[in-house]
Amino acid sequence: MSNQLILVLNCGSSSLKAALIDHASGELILSCLAEKLTSNDAFVTFKYFEHPHVQPIDRRSWFVGKSDGEKHQIEMGENNDHKSVVQALLDELKAHDLHTMIKAIGHRAVHAGEKYNSSVLVDDNVIAALEECIPLAPLHNPANLIGIRAAQEVFPDLPNVCVFDTAFHQTLPEYAYTYAVPQELYKKYGFRRYGFHGTSFRYVAPTAAELLGKDVNNCSMVIAHLGNGASVCAVKNGQSVDTSMGITPLEGLVMGTRSGDVDASAYPFLAENAGMDIKQVNDLLNKKSGLLGISGLSNDCRTLQEAAAEGHEGAKLALEVMTYRLAKYIAAMSIATGGIDALVFTGGIGENSDLVRSKTVARLRSMGLEIDEAANQDVRFGKAGFISPKGKTPAVLVVPTNEERMIAIDTARLAKL
């Protein structure tokens, strides 16, 4: 194991995810997930991963007596805020003599508006930009700021780097990001399409191009990042030229609990007919819709697939609506690229659900896309590879994403490691 470790933090309003990554090998050493923060039920789970460069006789080895994937959980009690979790993480690292090897901290930050088109070292200007963009991401940016400040306090001597979800999409052409509303709304309030999942798309695009035997700067693809949150991105010559999410992550595809596209007149309709205010409608579309809302059962795609196989009508309809909407967006994104060399699936659902991939591609035969069902069954659970017939163009691929690795790469570069 090298003596240059990168700590990656991803803070939500009531959660914190962390990953300790070996900069030299890119391998995950330890992960941390804190849930139910700010409540007395808050807890942190640490998960250990065996590192091939650490021998059991090494007195520094944090892995002695543990099995690969072993979890260790602690209750937070009254000390249940983000800073306390970062402190608990530091204590865990100290217990295994790892804290001195951390050289920089990378942060996932959701919304930078038009301020940044790449990752940056954190300074007062970056903090101010995140604060200015709070109206664009009221749930995410405050949590990101809490995480940054906690890291600065607990690790005062380490450089911090912000990696923005929106940065990759700053190459969208004006006609792709402009909403058809009076332009003073854009000029005054930044009311435009931004897109998200940029860190994932930025990791997956060159990996997919390599599998295709092409230069990422000389090929076109549509990438479908499918998870509880989901979006598609048109990537042409290594750049994002269109994406399905908008000013917020609500626009676009059917997701776990998000509706995706709805008629904007849903707001006055629900106000007048269901007596709902703006907050209630917003909560409905973000937290109670999508797969959960259609199925009336679950937002988990695995649960729905099992239920659909057993005849649950709501689950079957949810999967049909999801894959139909996804196929429509993929076809639309091919317009932005002028044709594609490949369709790429990634994210938890994209990487693991052969059913979702099969149902989606079946709707895209007019684009010349096909699936080899045997390959589709085989390429799951962390595998990368082609799921289209050999030699078929456009190709269909699965490429596991690794946002933490992408954040660590940017962090190491900007911290000059």
Coordinates of C-alpha atoms in Angstrom, one line a residue, residues 93-355:
L93 CA -8.4 5.7 10.8
K94 CA -6.1 6.3 13.8
A95 CA -7.0 3.0 15.3
H96 CA -5.5 1.3 12.2
D97 CA -2.6 3.8 11.8
L98 CA -3.9 5.0 8.5
H99 CA -4.6 8.7 9.3
T100 CA -1.0 9.9 8.6
M101 CA -1.1 8.5 5.1
I102 CA -4.1 10.6 4.0
K103 CA -2.8 13.4 1.8
A104 CA -5.9 15.1 0.5
I105 CA -9.7 15.1 0.7
G106 CA -12.1 15.1 -2.3
H107 CA -15.7 16.2 -2.0
R108 CA -18.6 15.4 -4.2
A109 CA -20.4 18.7 -4.7
V110 CA -23.7 18.8 -6.5
H111 CA -24.3 22.2 -8.0
A112 CA -21.8 24.9 -9.1
G113 CA -24.2 26.5 -11.6
E114 CA -22.1 28.1 -14.3
K115 CA -19.2 28.9 -11.9
Y116 CA -16.9 26.0 -12.6
N117 CA -16.5 23.6 -15.5
S118 CA -13.9 21.4 -13.8
S119 CA -12.8 20.3 -10.3
V120 CA -11.1 22.9 -8.1
L121 CA -9.2 23.2 -4.9
V122 CA -11.4 24.6 -2.1
D123 CA -10.9 28.2 -1.1
D124 CA -13.1 31.0 0.0
N125 CA -14.3 31.6 -3.6
V126 CA -15.4 28.0 -4.0
I127 CA -17.3 28.2 -0.6
A128 CA -19.0 31.4 -1.8
A129 CA -20.0 29.8 -5.1
L130 CA -21.5 26.8 -3.4
E131 CA -23.5 29.2 -1.1
E132 CA -24.7 31.2 -4.1
C133 CA -26.0 28.1 -5.7
I134 CA -28.0 26.9 -2.7
P135 CA -31.3 28.1 -4.4
L136 CA -30.4 25.7 -7.3
A137 CA -29.8 22.8 -5.0
P138 CA -31.4 23.6 -1.6
L139 CA -31.1 20.0 -0.3
H140 CA -27.6 19.2 -1.6
N141 CA -25.4 22.2 -1.5
P142 CA -25.9 23.0 2.3
A143 CA -24.9 19.4 3.1
N144 CA -21.9 19.6 0.8
L145 CA -20.8 22.7 2.6
I146 CA -21.2 21.0 6.0
G147 CA -19.0 18.2 4.8
I148 CA -16.3 20.5 3.6
R149 CA -16.2 22.6 6.8
A150 CA -16.2 19.4 8.9
A151 CA -13.2 18.1 7.0
Q152 CA -11.4 21.4 7.3
E153 CA -11.9 21.4 11.0
V154 CA -11.0 17.7 11.7
F155 CA -8.2 17.6 9.1
P156 CA -6.9 21.2 9.2
D157 CA -3.6 20.6 7.3
L158 CA -5.0 18.8 4.3
P159 CA -6.0 20.2 0.9
N160 CA -9.7 19.8 0.0
V161 CA -11.0 19.5 -3.6
C162 CA -14.5 20.0 -4.9
V163 CA -15.7 17.7 -7.8
F164 CA -19.0 19.0 -9.2
D165 CA -21.8 16.9 -10.6
T166 CA -22.7 19.8 -13.0
A167 CA -19.2 20.5 -14.3
F168 CA -19.1 17.9 -17.1
H169 CA -22.2 19.4 -18.6
Q170 CA -20.9 22.9 -19.0
T171 CA -20.1 22.0 -22.6
L172 CA -23.8 21.8 -23.5
P173 CA -24.6 24.1 -26.4
E174 CA -26.8 27.1 -25.6
Y175 CA -29.7 25.6 -27.6
A176 CA -29.5 22.4 -25.4
Y177 CA -29.5 24.1 -22.0
T178 CA -32.0 26.9 -22.7
Y179 CA -35.5 26.6 -21.4
A180 CA -38.2 28.2 -23.6
V181 CA -39.1 30.9 -21.1
P182 CA -38.3 34.7 -21.0
Q183 CA -34.6 35.0 -21.0
E184 CA -34.4 37.4 -18.1
L185 CA -35.1 34.4 -15.9
Y186 CA -31.9 32.9 -17.0
K187 CA -30.0 36.2 -16.7
K188 CA -31.3 37.0 -13.2
Y189 CA -31.6 33.6 -11.6
G190 CA -29.6 31.1 -13.7
F191 CA -32.8 29.4 -14.8
R192 CA -31.5 26.9 -17.3
R193 CA -30.7 23.2 -17.7
Y194 CA -27.6 22.0 -15.9
G195 CA -27.6 18.2 -15.7
F196 CA -26.1 15.9 -13.1
H197 CA -24.2 12.6 -12.7
G198 CA -21.3 14.4 -14.5
T199 CA -18.6 12.6 -12.5
S200 CA -20.0 9.2 -13.5
F201 CA -20.3 10.1 -17.1
R202 CA -16.8 11.5 -17.1
Y203 CA -15.4 8.2 -15.7
V204 CA -17.5 5.9 -18.0
A205 CA -17.0 7.7 -21.3
P206 CA -13.2 7.0 -21.8
T207 CA -13.5 3.5 -20.3
A208 CA -16.3 2.7 -22.9
A209 CA -14.2 4.2 -25.7
E210 CA -11.2 2.0 -24.7
L211 CA -13.4 -1.1 -24.9
L212 CA -14.6 0.1 -28.3
G213 CA -11.0 0.5 -29.4
K214 CA -11.6 4.2 -30.1
D215 CA -10.3 7.5 -29.0
V216 CA -12.9 9.1 -26.7
N217 CA -12.2 12.4 -28.5
N218 CA -13.3 10.8 -31.8
C219 CA -16.5 8.8 -31.0
S220 CA -20.1 9.3 -30.0
M221 CA -22.1 7.5 -27.4
V222 CA -25.2 7.7 -25.2
I223 CA -24.6 6.7 -21.5
A224 CA -27.5 5.7 -19.3
H225 CA -26.7 6.1 -15.6
L226 CA -29.5 4.1 -13.9
G227 CA -30.0 4.0 -10.2
N228 CA -32.4 5.4 -7.7
G229 CA -31.5 8.6 -9.5
A230 CA -31.2 8.2 -13.2
S231 CA -30.2 10.2 -16.3
V232 CA -28.8 9.8 -19.8
C233 CA -26.1 11.8 -21.4
A234 CA -25.1 12.3 -25.0
V235 CA -21.3 12.3 -25.2
K236 CA -19.7 13.5 -28.5
N237 CA -15.9 13.5 -28.8
G238 CA -15.5 13.3 -25.1
Q239 CA -17.9 16.2 -24.2
S240 CA -21.4 16.3 -22.9
V241 CA -23.7 17.8 -25.6
D242 CA -27.1 17.0 -24.0
T243 CA -28.5 15.3 -20.9
S244 CA -31.9 14.4 -19.5
M245 CA -31.8 16.2 -16.1
G246 CA -32.4 19.9 -15.9
I247 CA -32.2 22.8 -13.4
T248 CA -32.7 20.1 -10.8
P249 CA -32.4 16.3 -10.8
L250 CA -36.2 15.9 -11.2
E251 CA -36.3 16.4 -14.9
G252 CA -36.0 13.5 -17.4
L253 CA -36.3 9.7 -16.7
V254 CA -38.6 7.8 -14.4
M255 CA -36.5 7.2 -11.3
G256 CA -36.9 5.4 -7.9
T257 CA -39.1 8.1 -6.3
R258 CA -38.8 10.9 -8.8
S259 CA -41.4 11.3 -11.5
G260 CA -39.1 12.6 -14.2
D261 CA -40.9 14.7 -16.9
V262 CA -44.4 15.9 -16.1
D263 CA -46.5 18.7 -17.5
A264 CA -45.6 21.8 -15.6
S265 CA -49.3 22.5 -15.2
A266 CA -49.4 19.6 -12.8
Y267 CA -48.7 22.2 -10.1
P268 CA -51.8 24.3 -10.5
F269 CA -53.9 21.2 -11.4
L270 CA -52.9 19.5 -8.1
A271 CA -53.4 22.8 -6.2
E272 CA -56.9 23.3 -7.5
N273 CA -58.1 19.7 -7.4
A274 CA -56.1 18.1 -4.6
G275 CA -55.6 21.1 -2.4
M276 CA -51.8 20.7 -2.4
D277 CA -49.4 23.6 -2.0
I278 CA -46.1 23.9 -3.9
K279 CA -44.1 22.1 -1.2
Q280 CA -46.5 19.2 -1.2
V281 CA -46.4 18.9 -4.9
N282 CA -42.6 19.1 -4.9
D283 CA -42.4 16.4 -2.3
L284 CA -44.9 14.3 -4.2
L285 CA -42.9 14.5 -7.5
N286 CA -39.5 14.0 -5.8
K287 CA -40.2 11.5 -3.0
K288 CA -43.4 9.6 -3.7
S289 CA -43.5 9.2 -7.5
G290 CA -41.3 7.3 -10.0
L291 CA -41.2 3.5 -9.6
L292 CA -42.6 3.8 -6.1
G293 CA -45.6 5.9 -7.2
I294 CA -46.5 3.7 -10.2
S295 CA -46.1 0.4 -8.5
G296 CA -47.5 1.3 -5.1
L297 CA -44.9 -1.2 -3.8
S298 CA -41.3 -0.1 -3.9
N299 CA -38.7 2.2 -5.4
D300 CA -36.2 -0.7 -5.6
C301 CA -35.9 -2.2 -9.1
R302 CA -34.9 -5.6 -7.7
T303 CA -38.1 -5.8 -5.6
L304 CA -40.2 -4.8 -8.6
Q305 CA -38.6 -7.3 -10.9
E306 CA -39.3 -10.1 -8.4
A307 CA -42.9 -8.8 -7.9
A308 CA -43.5 -8.5 -11.7
A309 CA -42.4 -12.1 -12.2
E310 CA -45.0 -13.1 -9.7
G311 CA -47.7 -11.2 -11.5
H312 CA -47.9 -7.9 -9.6
E313 CA -49.5 -5.5 -12.0
G314 CA -48.2 -2.3 -10.5
A315 CA -44.6 -3.6 -10.7
K316 CA -45.1 -4.7 -14.3
L317 CA -46.4 -1.3 -15.3
A318 CA -43.6 0.6 -13.4
L319 CA -41.0 -1.3 -15.3
E320 CA -42.7 -0.8 -18.6
V321 CA -43.1 3.0 -18.1
M322 CA -39.5 3.2 -16.9
T323 CA -37.9 1.4 -19.9
Y324 CA -40.2 3.1 -22.4
R325 CA -39.3 6.5 -21.1
L326 CA -35.6 5.5 -21.1
A327 CA -35.7 4.2 -24.7
K328 CA -37.3 7.5 -25.8
Y329 CA -34.6 9.5 -24.2
I330 CA -31.8 7.4 -25.6
A331 CA -33.2 7.8 -29.1
A332 CA -33.5 11.6 -28.5
M333 CA -29.9 11.8 -27.3
S334 CA -28.7 10.2 -30.5
I335 CA -29.9 13.3 -32.3
A336 CA -27.6 15.4 -30.2
T337 CA -24.6 13.3 -31.2
G338 CA -25.5 12.8 -34.9
G339 CA -25.6 9.0 -34.5
I340 CA -23.8 6.8 -32.0
D341 CA -21.0 4.3 -31.8
A342 CA -22.4 2.8 -28.6
L343 CA -25.1 2.7 -26.0
V344 CA -23.5 2.3 -22.5
F345 CA -25.3 1.2 -19.4
T346 CA -23.9 2.1 -15.9
G347 CA -25.1 2.7 -12.4
G348 CA -26.6 0.2 -10.0
I349 CA -29.6 -0.8 -12.2
G350 CA -27.7 -0.3 -15.5
E351 CA -24.9 -2.5 -14.4
N352 CA -27.0 -5.3 -12.8
S353 CA -30.4 -5.5 -14.3
D354 CA -30.3 -7.6 -17.5
L355 CA -34.1 -7.2 -17.6

